[in-house]
mmCIF file of C-alpha atoms and ligand atoms in Angstrom:
data_model
loop_
_atom_site.group_PDB
_atom_site.id
_atom_site.type_symbol
_atom_site.label_atom_id
_atom_site.label_comp_id
_atom_site.label_asym_id
_atom_site.label_seq_id
_atom_site.Cartn_x
_atom_site.Cartn_y
_atom_site.Cartn_z
ATOM 1 C CA MET X 1 0.000 0.000 0.000
ATOM 2 C CA VAL X 2 1.449 3.335 -1.050
ATOM 3 C CA GLU X 3 0.220 6.536 0.618
ATOM 4 C CA LEU X 4 -0.037 9.825 -1.248
ATOM 5 C CA LYS X 5 2.165 12.609 0.184
ATOM 6 C CA SER X 6 -0.081 14.678 2.462
ATOM 7 C CA GLY X 7 0.813 17.894 0.652
ATOM 8 C CA LEU X 8 -0.646 16.415 -2.546
ATOM 9 C CA ALA X 9 -3.999 15.495 -0.989
ATOM 10 C CA ALA X 10 -6.966 17.426 -2.406
ATOM 11 C CA THR X 11 -4.851 19.215 -5.004
ATOM 12 C CA THR X 12 -6.456 17.467 -7.983
ATOM 13 C CA ILE X 13 -9.309 18.980 -10.013
ATOM 14 C CA PRO X 14 -12.707 19.265 -8.217
ATOM 15 C CA LEU X 15 -14.425 17.105 -10.836
ATOM 16 C CA VAL X 16 -12.443 14.028 -9.839
ATOM 17 C CA GLN X 17 -12.372 14.833 -6.129
ATOM 18 C CA ASN X 18 -16.179 15.037 -6.058
ATOM 19 C CA GLY X 19 -16.821 12.415 -8.730
ATOM 20 C CA LYS X 20 -18.471 9.092 -8.080
ATOM 21 C CA PRO X 21 -17.790 5.750 -9.778
ATOM 22 C CA ASN X 22 -20.222 4.618 -12.498
ATOM 23 C CA ALA X 23 -23.567 4.076 -10.704
ATOM 24 C CA ILE X 24 -24.856 1.502 -13.217
ATOM 25 C CA LEU X 25 -21.834 -0.764 -12.840
ATOM 26 C CA ALA X 26 -21.811 -0.326 -9.050
ATOM 27 C CA PHE X 27 -25.506 -1.283 -8.761
ATOM 28 C CA SER X 28 -25.106 -4.214 -11.131
ATOM 29 C CA GLN X 29 -22.247 -5.449 -8.946
ATOM 30 C CA GLU X 30 -24.267 -4.873 -5.762
ATOM 31 C CA ILE X 31 -27.199 -7.063 -6.858
ATOM 32 C CA SER X 32 -24.955 -9.877 -8.102
ATOM 33 C CA THR X 33 -25.082 -11.375 -4.617
ATOM 34 C CA ILE X 34 -28.867 -11.929 -4.828
ATOM 35 C CA PRO X 35 -29.421 -15.625 -5.649
ATOM 36 C CA ASP X 36 -31.147 -16.293 -9.000
ATOM 37 C CA VAL X 37 -31.300 -12.603 -9.927
ATOM 38 C CA ILE X 38 -31.721 -11.846 -13.659
ATOM 39 C CA LYS X 39 -29.797 -8.694 -14.478
ATOM 40 C CA LEU X 40 -31.215 -6.448 -17.186
ATOM 41 C CA THR X 41 -28.755 -3.793 -16.144
ATOM 42 C CA VAL X 42 -25.657 -3.444 -18.258
ATOM 43 C CA GLY X 43 -25.760 -2.155 -21.835
ATOM 44 C CA GLU X 44 -23.495 -4.502 -23.720
ATOM 45 C CA PRO X 45 -24.090 -7.399 -26.109
ATOM 46 C CA ASP X 46 -24.094 -10.875 -24.570
ATOM 47 C CA PHE X 47 -23.026 -12.518 -27.865
ATOM 48 C CA ASN X 48 -19.506 -13.653 -28.662
ATOM 49 C CA THR X 49 -17.631 -11.796 -31.376
ATOM 50 C CA PRO X 50 -18.034 -13.709 -34.694
ATOM 51 C CA GLU X 51 -15.196 -16.188 -35.370
ATOM 52 C CA HIS X 52 -13.853 -14.633 -38.591
ATOM 53 C CA ILE X 53 -13.467 -11.304 -36.783
ATOM 54 C CA LYS X 54 -11.603 -12.900 -33.869
ATOM 55 C CA GLN X 55 -9.364 -14.681 -36.365
ATOM 56 C CA ALA X 56 -8.345 -11.379 -37.966
ATOM 57 C CA GLY X 57 -7.217 -10.106 -34.548
ATOM 58 C CA ILE X 58 -5.300 -13.319 -33.862
ATOM 59 C CA GLU X 59 -3.538 -13.100 -37.233
ATOM 60 C CA SER X 60 -2.528 -9.512 -36.543
ATOM 61 C CA ILE X 61 -0.746 -10.641 -33.378
ATOM 62 C CA ALA X 62 0.791 -13.702 -35.088
ATOM 63 C CA ASN X 63 2.099 -11.445 -37.880
ATOM 64 C CA ASN X 64 3.982 -9.329 -35.352
ATOM 65 C CA GLU X 65 1.927 -6.213 -35.908
ATOM 66 C CA SER X 66 3.437 -4.928 -32.704
ATOM 67 C CA HIS X 67 4.602 -1.451 -33.721
ATOM 68 C CA TYR X 68 2.707 1.817 -33.496
ATOM 69 C CA GLY X 69 -0.003 1.769 -36.156
ATOM 70 C CA PRO X 70 -1.260 4.785 -38.139
ATOM 71 C CA SER X 71 -2.801 7.291 -35.735
ATOM 72 C CA ASN X 72 -6.187 7.454 -37.472
ATOM 73 C CA GLY X 73 -6.338 3.696 -38.024
ATOM 74 C CA THR X 74 -5.113 1.797 -41.083
ATOM 75 C CA VAL X 75 -6.260 2.723 -44.589
ATOM 76 C CA ALA X 76 -7.894 -0.723 -44.801
ATOM 77 C CA LEU X 77 -10.002 -0.058 -41.710
ATOM 78 C CA ARG X 78 -10.970 3.433 -42.810
ATOM 79 C CA GLU X 79 -11.847 2.240 -46.307
ATOM 80 C CA ASN X 80 -13.994 -0.581 -44.971
ATOM 81 C CA ALA X 81 -15.655 1.743 -42.471
ATOM 82 C CA ALA X 82 -16.410 4.294 -45.212
ATOM 83 C CA THR X 83 -17.837 1.565 -47.461
ATOM 84 C CA PHE X 84 -19.908 0.227 -44.568
ATOM 85 C CA LEU X 85 -21.397 3.651 -43.780
ATOM 86 C CA ASN X 86 -21.946 4.579 -47.423
ATOM 87 C CA SER X 87 -23.552 1.298 -48.439
ATOM 88 C CA HIS X 88 -25.725 0.915 -45.331
ATOM 89 C CA TYR X 89 -26.804 4.520 -44.819
ATOM 90 C CA GLY X 90 -26.196 6.403 -48.071
ATOM 91 C CA THR X 91 -23.444 8.653 -46.720
ATOM 92 C CA GLN X 92 -20.579 9.860 -48.954
ATOM 93 C CA TYR X 93 -17.463 9.462 -46.842
ATOM 94 C CA ASP X 94 -13.911 8.828 -48.064
ATOM 95 C CA ALA X 95 -11.372 6.933 -45.965
ATOM 96 C CA ASP X 96 -9.696 10.291 -45.216
ATOM 97 C CA GLU X 97 -12.825 11.488 -43.474
ATOM 98 C CA ILE X 98 -12.657 8.787 -40.812
ATOM 99 C CA ILE X 99 -10.703 8.333 -37.575
ATOM 100 C CA ALA X 100 -10.651 5.050 -35.657
ATOM 101 C CA THR X 101 -10.939 5.809 -31.939
ATOM 102 C CA ILE X 102 -10.789 3.805 -28.725
ATOM 103 C CA GLY X 103 -14.532 3.154 -28.781
ATOM 104 C CA VAL X 104 -17.133 5.870 -29.243
ATOM 105 C CA THR X 105 -16.171 6.845 -25.701
ATOM 106 C CA GLU X 106 -12.926 8.376 -26.984
ATOM 107 C CA ALA X 107 -14.772 9.866 -29.963
ATOM 108 C CA ILE X 108 -16.996 11.770 -27.523
ATOM 109 C CA TYR X 109 -14.030 13.249 -25.603
ATOM 110 C CA VAL X 110 -12.057 14.048 -28.764
ATOM 111 C CA THR X 111 -15.026 15.803 -30.334
ATOM 112 C CA PHE X 112 -15.927 18.020 -27.405
ATOM 113 C CA LYS X 113 -12.262 18.793 -26.682
ATOM 114 C CA THR X 114 -11.886 19.872 -30.325
ATOM 115 C CA ILE X 115 -15.015 21.979 -30.798
ATOM 116 C CA LEU X 116 -15.643 23.573 -27.392
ATOM 117 C CA ASN X 117 -13.986 26.634 -25.940
ATOM 118 C CA ALA X 118 -14.523 27.281 -22.226
ATOM 119 C CA GLY X 119 -18.180 28.060 -21.536
ATOM 120 C CA ASP X 120 -19.495 26.918 -24.939
ATOM 121 C CA GLU X 121 -22.936 25.345 -24.742
ATOM 122 C CA VAL X 122 -24.086 21.971 -26.073
ATOM 123 C CA ILE X 123 -27.776 21.090 -26.403
ATOM 124 C CA ILE X 124 -28.624 17.576 -25.205
ATOM 125 C CA PRO X 125 -32.106 16.062 -25.522
ATOM 126 C CA THR X 126 -32.666 14.237 -22.229
ATOM 127 C CA PRO X 127 -32.776 11.663 -20.712
ATOM 128 C CA ASN X 128 -29.617 10.531 -22.497
ATOM 129 C CA PHE X 129 -26.353 8.605 -22.293
ATOM 130 C CA PRO X 130 -24.499 10.307 -19.392
ATOM 131 C CA LEU X 131 -21.063 10.368 -21.004
ATOM 132 C CA TYR X 132 -21.894 13.380 -23.188
ATOM 133 C CA ALA X 133 -22.604 15.644 -20.218
ATOM 134 C CA GLY X 134 -19.584 14.233 -18.384
ATOM 135 C CA ALA X 135 -17.235 14.929 -21.298
ATOM 136 C CA ILE X 136 -18.664 18.395 -21.988
ATOM 137 C CA THR X 137 -18.231 19.410 -18.347
ATOM 138 C CA PHE X 138 -14.783 17.860 -18.253
ATOM 139 C CA VAL X 139 -13.542 20.019 -21.120
ATOM 140 C CA GLY X 140 -15.085 23.204 -19.686
ATOM 141 C CA GLY X 141 -18.258 23.366 -21.765
ATOM 142 C CA LYS X 142 -21.839 23.801 -20.541
ATOM 143 C CA VAL X 143 -24.739 21.414 -20.966
ATOM 144 C CA VAL X 144 -28.169 22.676 -22.030
ATOM 145 C CA ASN X 145 -30.682 19.909 -21.283
ATOM 146 C CA VAL X 146 -33.931 19.730 -23.226
ATOM 147 C CA ASN X 147 -36.432 17.404 -21.570
ATOM 148 C CA THR X 148 -38.051 15.221 -24.241
ATOM 149 C CA THR X 149 -40.283 13.191 -21.913
ATOM 150 C CA ALA X 150 -43.442 14.842 -23.273
ATOM 151 C CA THR X 151 -42.470 14.315 -26.935
ATOM 152 C CA ASP X 152 -41.865 10.549 -26.979
ATOM 153 C CA PHE X 153 -38.218 11.116 -25.990
ATOM 154 C CA LYS X 154 -37.380 12.825 -29.278
ATOM 155 C CA LEU X 155 -36.300 16.406 -29.817
ATOM 156 C CA THR X 156 -38.836 18.277 -31.948
ATOM 157 C CA PRO X 157 -38.125 21.236 -34.267
ATOM 158 C CA ASP X 158 -40.216 23.464 -31.967
ATOM 159 C CA GLN X 159 -38.198 22.473 -28.900
ATOM 160 C CA LEU X 160 -34.983 23.109 -30.802
ATOM 161 C CA ARG X 161 -36.142 26.555 -32.021
ATOM 162 C CA GLU X 162 -37.240 27.478 -28.515
ATOM 163 C CA THR X 163 -33.922 26.333 -27.036
ATOM 164 C CA LEU X 164 -32.013 28.359 -29.623
ATOM 165 C CA THR X 165 -34.010 31.446 -28.617
ATOM 166 C CA THR X 166 -32.772 31.181 -25.046
ATOM 167 C CA HIS X 167 -29.325 29.825 -26.027
ATOM 168 C CA PRO X 168 -28.565 31.568 -29.338
ATOM 169 C CA ASN X 169 -24.836 30.904 -29.092
ATOM 170 C CA ALA X 170 -25.063 27.163 -28.515
ATOM 171 C CA LYS X 171 -22.186 25.479 -30.312
ATOM 172 C CA ALA X 172 -23.444 21.942 -30.793
ATOM 173 C CA LEU X 173 -26.398 19.607 -30.557
ATOM 174 C CA VAL X 174 -26.273 15.894 -29.705
ATOM 175 C CA ILE X 175 -28.654 13.427 -31.364
ATOM 176 C CA THR X 176 -28.596 9.749 -30.378
ATOM 177 C CA SER X 177 -30.649 7.410 -32.543
ATOM 178 C CA PRO X 178 -31.353 4.665 -31.620
ATOM 179 C CA GLY X 179 -31.276 6.081 -28.092
ATOM 180 C CA ASN X 180 -29.771 4.953 -24.831
ATOM 181 C CA PRO X 181 -31.571 4.666 -22.379
ATOM 182 C CA THR X 182 -34.846 4.877 -24.316
ATOM 183 C CA GLY X 183 -34.369 2.619 -27.370
ATOM 184 C CA VAL X 184 -36.316 5.277 -29.288
ATOM 185 C CA ILE X 185 -35.424 6.008 -32.919
ATOM 186 C CA TYR X 186 -36.006 9.076 -35.084
ATOM 187 C CA SER X 187 -37.779 8.469 -38.405
ATOM 188 C CA LYS X 188 -36.554 10.007 -41.652
ATOM 189 C CA SER X 189 -39.266 12.671 -41.622
ATOM 190 C CA GLU X 190 -38.503 13.578 -37.989
ATOM 191 C CA LEU X 191 -34.824 13.989 -38.831
ATOM 192 C CA GLU X 192 -35.617 15.999 -41.944
ATOM 193 C CA ALA X 193 -37.779 18.357 -39.904
ATOM 194 C CA LEU X 194 -34.917 18.855 -37.428
ATOM 195 C CA VAL X 195 -32.411 19.307 -40.249
ATOM 196 C CA ALA X 196 -34.535 22.139 -41.669
ATOM 197 C CA VAL X 197 -33.949 24.035 -38.402
ATOM 198 C CA ILE X 198 -30.303 23.026 -37.930
ATOM 199 C CA ARG X 199 -29.375 24.040 -41.489
ATOM 200 C CA GLU X 200 -30.220 27.656 -40.632
ATOM 201 C CA THR X 201 -27.681 27.622 -37.790
ATOM 202 C CA ASN X 202 -23.963 27.116 -37.331
ATOM 203 C CA LEU X 203 -24.459 24.253 -34.913
ATOM 204 C CA PHE X 204 -22.279 21.174 -35.051
ATOM 205 C CA VAL X 205 -24.502 18.090 -34.851
ATOM 206 C CA VAL X 206 -22.902 15.263 -32.932
ATOM 207 C CA SER X 207 -24.814 12.222 -34.198
ATOM 208 C CA ASP X 208 -24.165 9.117 -32.115
ATOM 209 C CA GLU X 209 -25.323 6.177 -34.231
ATOM 210 C CA ILE X 210 -23.531 3.397 -32.363
ATOM 211 C CA TYR X 211 -26.779 1.336 -32.347
ATOM 212 C CA SER X 212 -27.546 1.907 -36.063
ATOM 213 C CA GLU X 213 -27.399 -1.790 -36.930
ATOM 214 C CA LEU X 214 -29.863 -2.673 -34.163
ATOM 215 C CA VAL X 215 -33.053 -1.145 -35.580
ATOM 216 C CA PHE X 216 -36.093 -3.396 -35.797
ATOM 217 C CA ASP X 217 -39.166 -2.069 -37.542
ATOM 218 C CA GLN X 218 -37.758 0.349 -40.117
ATOM 219 C CA ASN X 219 -34.427 1.269 -41.702
ATOM 220 C CA HIS X 220 -31.905 3.346 -39.810
ATOM 221 C CA VAL X 221 -31.577 6.878 -41.191
ATOM 222 C CA SER X 222 -28.245 8.613 -40.694
ATOM 223 C CA LEU X 223 -28.102 12.343 -40.016
ATOM 224 C CA ALA X 224 -24.814 12.245 -41.898
ATOM 225 C CA ALA X 225 -26.719 11.411 -45.096
ATOM 226 C CA LEU X 226 -29.077 14.358 -44.593
ATOM 227 C CA LEU X 227 -26.686 17.037 -43.293
ATOM 228 C CA PRO X 228 -23.066 15.927 -43.842
ATOM 229 C CA GLU X 229 -21.588 19.430 -43.732
ATOM 230 C CA GLN X 230 -22.554 19.970 -40.074
ATOM 231 C CA THR X 231 -22.481 16.408 -38.776
ATOM 232 C CA ILE X 232 -19.852 14.679 -36.669
ATOM 233 C CA LEU X 233 -20.892 11.033 -36.931
ATOM 234 C CA PHE X 234 -20.055 8.344 -34.373
ATOM 235 C CA ASN X 235 -20.357 4.665 -35.114
ATOM 236 C CA GLY X 236 -18.313 1.582 -34.305
ATOM 237 C CA VAL X 237 -18.229 -2.156 -33.825
ATOM 238 C CA SER X 238 -19.027 -2.342 -30.085
ATOM 239 C CA LYS X 239 -22.740 -3.022 -30.415
ATOM 240 C CA SER X 240 -23.175 -4.139 -34.040
ATOM 241 C CA HIS X 241 -20.532 -6.873 -33.847
ATOM 242 C CA ALA X 242 -20.503 -7.614 -30.102
ATOM 243 C CA MET X 243 -17.032 -6.105 -29.708
ATOM 244 C CA THR X 244 -17.232 -3.771 -26.698
ATOM 245 C CA GLY X 245 -13.922 -5.061 -25.340
ATOM 246 C CA TYR X 246 -12.011 -4.438 -28.551
ATOM 247 C CA ARG X 247 -12.556 -0.696 -28.093
ATOM 248 C CA ILE X 248 -12.887 0.490 -31.679
ATOM 249 C CA GLY X 249 -15.209 3.337 -32.618
ATOM 250 C CA ILE X 250 -15.145 5.700 -35.564
ATOM 251 C CA ILE X 251 -15.650 9.404 -36.128
ATOM 252 C CA ALA X 252 -16.680 10.469 -39.637
ATOM 253 C CA ALA X 253 -16.774 14.166 -40.506
ATOM 254 C CA PRO X 254 -15.799 16.610 -43.283
ATOM 255 C CA ALA X 255 -12.040 16.433 -43.997
ATOM 256 C CA ASP X 256 -11.276 19.947 -42.624
ATOM 257 C CA LEU X 257 -12.713 18.969 -39.292
ATOM 258 C CA ILE X 258 -11.317 15.418 -39.248
ATOM 259 C CA ASN X 259 -7.806 16.871 -39.555
ATOM 260 C CA GLN X 260 -8.389 18.909 -36.389
ATOM 261 C CA LEU X 261 -10.076 16.074 -34.481
ATOM 262 C CA ALA X 262 -7.074 13.908 -35.446
ATOM 263 C CA ILE X 263 -4.730 16.248 -33.564
ATOM 264 C CA VAL X 264 -6.596 15.760 -30.270
ATOM 265 C CA HIS X 265 -6.990 12.025 -30.908
ATOM 266 C CA GLN X 266 -3.224 11.674 -31.457
ATOM 267 C CA LEU X 267 -2.413 13.647 -28.318
ATOM 268 C CA ILE X 268 -4.634 11.398 -26.233
ATOM 269 C CA VAL X 269 -3.959 7.887 -27.572
ATOM 270 C CA THR X 270 -1.268 8.052 -30.317
ATOM 271 C CA ALA X 271 -3.004 5.239 -32.210
ATOM 272 C CA PRO X 272 -5.596 2.502 -31.689
ATOM 273 C CA THR X 273 -4.435 -1.052 -30.896
ATOM 274 C CA ASN X 274 -3.308 -3.032 -33.986
ATOM 275 C CA ALA X 275 -5.087 -6.331 -33.269
ATOM 276 C CA ALA X 276 -8.335 -4.492 -32.541
ATOM 277 C CA VAL X 277 -7.939 -2.462 -35.732
ATOM 278 C CA ALA X 278 -7.432 -5.687 -37.729
ATOM 279 C CA ALA X 279 -10.539 -7.247 -36.162
ATOM 280 C CA ALA X 280 -12.632 -4.121 -36.804
ATOM 281 C CA THR X 281 -11.394 -4.038 -40.424
ATOM 282 C CA GLU X 282 -12.812 -7.522 -40.839
ATOM 283 C CA ALA X 283 -16.033 -6.547 -39.046
ATOM 284 C CA PHE X 284 -16.652 -3.569 -41.335
ATOM 285 C CA GLY X 285 -15.696 -5.621 -44.428
ATOM 286 C CA ALA X 286 -18.571 -6.861 -46.555
ATOM 287 C CA GLY X 287 -19.870 -10.406 -46.374
ATOM 288 C CA ALA X 288 -20.036 -12.797 -43.479
ATOM 289 C CA ASP X 289 -20.238 -10.083 -40.825
ATOM 290 C CA ASP X 290 -23.586 -8.952 -42.216
ATOM 291 C CA ALA X 291 -25.014 -12.404 -41.530
ATOM 292 C CA ALA X 292 -23.699 -12.361 -37.962
ATOM 293 C CA THR X 293 -25.108 -8.903 -37.266
ATOM 294 C CA THR X 294 -28.430 -9.864 -38.843
ATOM 295 C CA GLY X 295 -28.604 -12.934 -36.600
ATOM 296 C CA MET X 296 -28.019 -10.797 -33.503
ATOM 297 C CA ARG X 297 -30.592 -8.243 -34.615
ATOM 298 C CA VAL X 298 -33.240 -10.927 -35.120
ATOM 299 C CA GLU X 299 -32.513 -12.332 -31.660
ATOM 300 C CA TYR X 300 -32.612 -8.894 -30.001
ATOM 301 C CA GLN X 301 -35.966 -8.267 -31.667
ATOM 302 C CA ARG X 302 -37.343 -11.568 -30.314
ATOM 303 C CA ARG X 303 -36.274 -10.542 -26.817
ATOM 304 C CA ARG X 304 -37.643 -7.042 -27.244
ATOM 305 C CA ASP X 305 -41.015 -8.407 -28.272
ATOM 306 C CA ALA X 306 -41.112 -10.699 -25.223
ATOM 307 C CA LEU X 307 -40.202 -7.942 -22.762
ATOM 308 C CA LEU X 308 -42.498 -5.420 -24.392
ATOM 309 C CA ALA X 309 -45.380 -7.906 -24.133
ATOM 310 C CA ALA X 310 -44.671 -8.283 -20.398
ATOM 311 C CA VAL X 311 -44.566 -4.525 -19.780
ATOM 312 C CA LYS X 312 -47.861 -4.166 -21.661
ATOM 313 C CA THR X 313 -49.401 -6.981 -19.601
ATOM 314 C CA ALA X 314 -48.272 -5.210 -16.434
ATOM 315 C CA GLY X 315 -50.112 -2.114 -17.685
ATOM 316 C CA LEU X 316 -47.049 0.106 -17.549
ATOM 317 C CA THR X 317 -46.383 3.141 -19.738
ATOM 318 C CA TYR X 318 -43.393 2.703 -22.056
ATOM 319 C CA ALA X 319 -41.452 4.400 -24.828
ATOM 320 C CA TYR X 320 -41.701 2.461 -28.103
ATOM 321 C CA PRO X 321 -38.390 0.539 -28.362
ATOM 322 C CA GLY X 322 -37.530 0.781 -32.060
ATOM 323 C CA GLY X 323 -33.855 -0.070 -31.654
ATOM 324 C CA ALA X 324 -30.771 -0.686 -29.486
ATOM 325 C CA PHE X 325 -31.442 -3.246 -26.715
ATOM 326 C CA TYR X 326 -33.270 -1.180 -24.125
ATOM 327 C CA LEU X 327 -36.834 -0.945 -22.938
ATOM 328 C CA TRP X 328 -37.687 2.289 -21.121
ATOM 329 C CA PHE X 329 -40.829 2.213 -19.027
ATOM 330 C CA LYS X 330 -42.480 4.176 -16.285
ATOM 331 C CA ALA X 331 -42.756 3.047 -12.690
ATOM 332 C CA PRO X 332 -46.218 3.416 -11.126
ATOM 333 C CA ALA X 333 -46.461 6.874 -9.540
ATOM 334 C CA ASP X 334 -47.404 5.531 -6.103
ATOM 335 C CA GLY X 335 -44.935 3.494 -4.103
ATOM 336 C CA LEU X 336 -41.186 3.318 -4.116
ATOM 337 C CA GLN X 337 -39.215 5.283 -6.680
ATOM 338 C CA ASP X 338 -35.841 5.295 -8.422
ATOM 339 C CA TRP X 339 -32.941 3.623 -6.540
ATOM 340 C CA ASP X 340 -35.275 2.450 -3.717
ATOM 341 C CA LEU X 341 -37.566 0.901 -6.298
ATOM 342 C CA VAL X 342 -34.862 -0.971 -8.238
ATOM 343 C CA ARG X 343 -33.414 -2.303 -4.965
ATOM 344 C CA ASP X 344 -36.872 -3.558 -3.987
ATOM 345 C CA ILE X 345 -37.434 -5.133 -7.438
ATOM 346 C CA ALA X 346 -34.021 -6.808 -7.251
ATOM 347 C CA GLN X 347 -34.759 -8.221 -3.774
ATOM 348 C CA LYS X 348 -38.393 -9.252 -4.259
ATOM 349 C CA ALA X 349 -38.776 -9.967 -7.994
ATOM 350 C CA LYS X 350 -35.121 -10.860 -8.545
ATOM 351 C CA VAL X 351 -34.827 -8.682 -11.628
ATOM 352 C CA GLY X 352 -32.105 -6.055 -12.025
ATOM 353 C CA LEU X 353 -33.181 -2.763 -13.636
ATOM 354 C CA ILE X 354 -31.565 0.660 -13.824
ATOM 355 C CA PRO X 355 -33.478 3.713 -12.526
ATOM 356 C CA GLY X 356 -33.983 6.496 -15.049
ATOM 357 C CA LEU X 357 -32.217 8.863 -12.657
ATOM 358 C CA ALA X 358 -28.928 7.279 -13.743
ATOM 359 C CA PHE X 359 -29.525 9.098 -17.042
ATOM 360 C CA GLY X 360 -30.134 12.502 -15.512
ATOM 361 C CA GLU X 361 -32.867 14.284 -13.593
ATOM 362 C CA ASP X 362 -35.255 14.045 -16.575
ATOM 363 C CA GLY X 363 -35.203 10.259 -16.272
ATOM 364 C CA ARG X 364 -36.754 10.411 -12.794
ATOM 365 C CA GLY X 365 -39.637 7.969 -12.356
ATOM 366 C CA TRP X 366 -38.627 5.785 -15.319
ATOM 367 C CA LEU X 367 -36.765 2.468 -15.520
ATOM 368 C CA ARG X 368 -34.380 0.989 -18.088
ATOM 369 C CA ALA X 369 -34.247 -2.720 -18.871
ATOM 370 C CA SER X 370 -31.441 -4.000 -21.091
ATOM 371 C CA TYR X 371 -32.460 -7.138 -22.974
ATOM 372 C CA ALA X 372 -28.910 -7.965 -24.046
ATOM 373 C CA THR X 373 -29.233 -11.259 -22.219
ATOM 374 C CA ARG X 374 -30.520 -14.802 -22.982
ATOM 375 C CA TYR X 375 -34.046 -15.018 -24.431
ATOM 376 C CA GLU X 376 -35.185 -17.467 -21.731
ATOM 377 C CA ASP X 377 -33.977 -15.067 -19.037
ATOM 378 C CA VAL X 378 -35.749 -12.156 -20.703
ATOM 379 C CA VAL X 379 -39.011 -14.133 -20.764
ATOM 380 C CA GLU X 380 -38.593 -15.163 -17.116
ATOM 381 C CA ALA X 381 -37.674 -11.603 -16.072
ATOM 382 C CA GLY X 382 -40.745 -10.318 -17.920
ATOM 383 C CA GLN X 383 -42.975 -12.749 -15.999
ATOM 384 C CA ARG X 384 -41.395 -11.701 -12.708
ATOM 385 C CA LEU X 385 -42.016 -8.043 -13.525
ATOM 386 C CA VAL X 386 -45.661 -8.796 -14.346
ATOM 387 C CA ASN X 387 -45.978 -10.521 -10.961
ATOM 388 C CA TYR X 388 -44.266 -7.610 -9.184
ATOM 389 C CA PHE X 389 -46.213 -4.812 -10.844
ATOM 390 C CA GLY X 390 -49.404 -6.810 -11.372
ATOM 391 C CA GLY X 391 -52.566 -5.137 -10.139
ATOM 392 C CA GLN X 392 -51.127 -1.649 -10.429
ATOM 393 C CA ASP X 393 -53.109 0.876 -12.445
ATOM 394 C CA GLU X 394 -51.588 2.287 -15.610
ATOM 395 C CA ASN X 395 -50.420 5.861 -15.074
HETATM 396 C C1 PLP B 401 -25.204 5.916 -26.913
HETATM 397 C C2 PLP B 401 -23.856 5.332 -26.641
HETATM 398 N N1 PLP B 401 -22.778 5.910 -27.178
HETATM 399 C C3 PLP B 401 -21.541 5.412 -26.951
HETATM 400 C C4 PLP B 401 -21.340 4.303 -26.154
HETATM 401 C C5 PLP B 401 -19.934 3.828 -25.909
HETATM 402 O O1 PLP B 401 -19.515 3.039 -26.962
HETATM 403 P P1 PLP B 401 -18.064 2.352 -26.970
HETATM 404 O O2 PLP B 401 -18.158 1.070 -26.241
HETATM 405 O O3 PLP B 401 -17.779 2.139 -28.441
HETATM 406 O O4 PLP B 401 -17.089 3.290 -26.345
HETATM 407 C C6 PLP B 401 -22.437 3.673 -25.576
HETATM 408 C C7 PLP B 401 -22.250 2.505 -24.696
HETATM 409 O O5 PLP B 401 -23.105 2.044 -24.000
HETATM 410 C C8 PLP B 401 -23.727 4.200 -25.824
HETATM 411 O O6 PLP B 401 -24.809 3.641 -25.279
#
């Protein structure tokens, strides 16, 4: 055990002194001790990475690819990523307009560090993935939350116009579709209506499309196809190819901007890891990977349908889960709420859920279930939730 010199205590930045560890992971750990608990807590695929993708990583190591790789990722990876985006979503990217990052997590930090000066504002429709607000605050920017609870968890053109009236100098807007924690997706016409407003501004649009391959009832529409000149697009292999541990994400943006984002990326990480780059190159390549992703999507949809049926049977209000692997539903207004409620559900119903509060104040009163777990467990968890909530009135 090594003790920090007393003169160095409390000299670090306030953000880390006052910060708390990730609440979702801590809670998920906490309820692991409950016998027979089914955890619908953590947001990561339960599938194994497809074999041909693993093999590409293994070959990279066997071939002694042990030196620093190109900072933005290899040409092969960037070409395959560009082809993937262009063929799936109708974007027009070249390999030079792509950076391979250490997951979308790094892409988020790199982007806000590049575009925000101290005090610059970023509009975030809420509830939303907490890392955006964390990164914005970390780099000295300011978060402008827009509560979308009353509009099916989607930002509307009216809300955006209104927000721009009170925050005319906002620098950027974040759109996440499919959404985490809500699983909600924007349709083409909804995005087009937003684009009509955004086009009149000088806002950067940070479009996080990490769940783009996990869309069930309609095709995914990329903001980067509708408004490429203002969009900073995030995608990656974490969710689509069950590769969260490989840590490869991508940023796609106009070349002028990519060159500036690349400077921050290089300062932070030098380059992504070679074996992970080789595996992601294979994942983005055409062919067998499509079949693997399709298989996962079909299975996620089966689970979604089962869980959605249970939440309907329990008479609970929900957001329509068009994509990702989350179901977002409302706890009955009477009775326990938020962290007290999920602790009670874990103890009595033996189902692990995440309270909406983990996704910001605007998530209060709601619950997130991740169905990235075995179908049989999802069905059983759904039945347990019906038993727990059964008899409650819809609210
Ligand atoms: C909306 C969203 N963006 C980004 C990430 C992080 O992705 P990565 O694992 O590629 O860093 C997640 C992970 O849960 C997410 O839900």
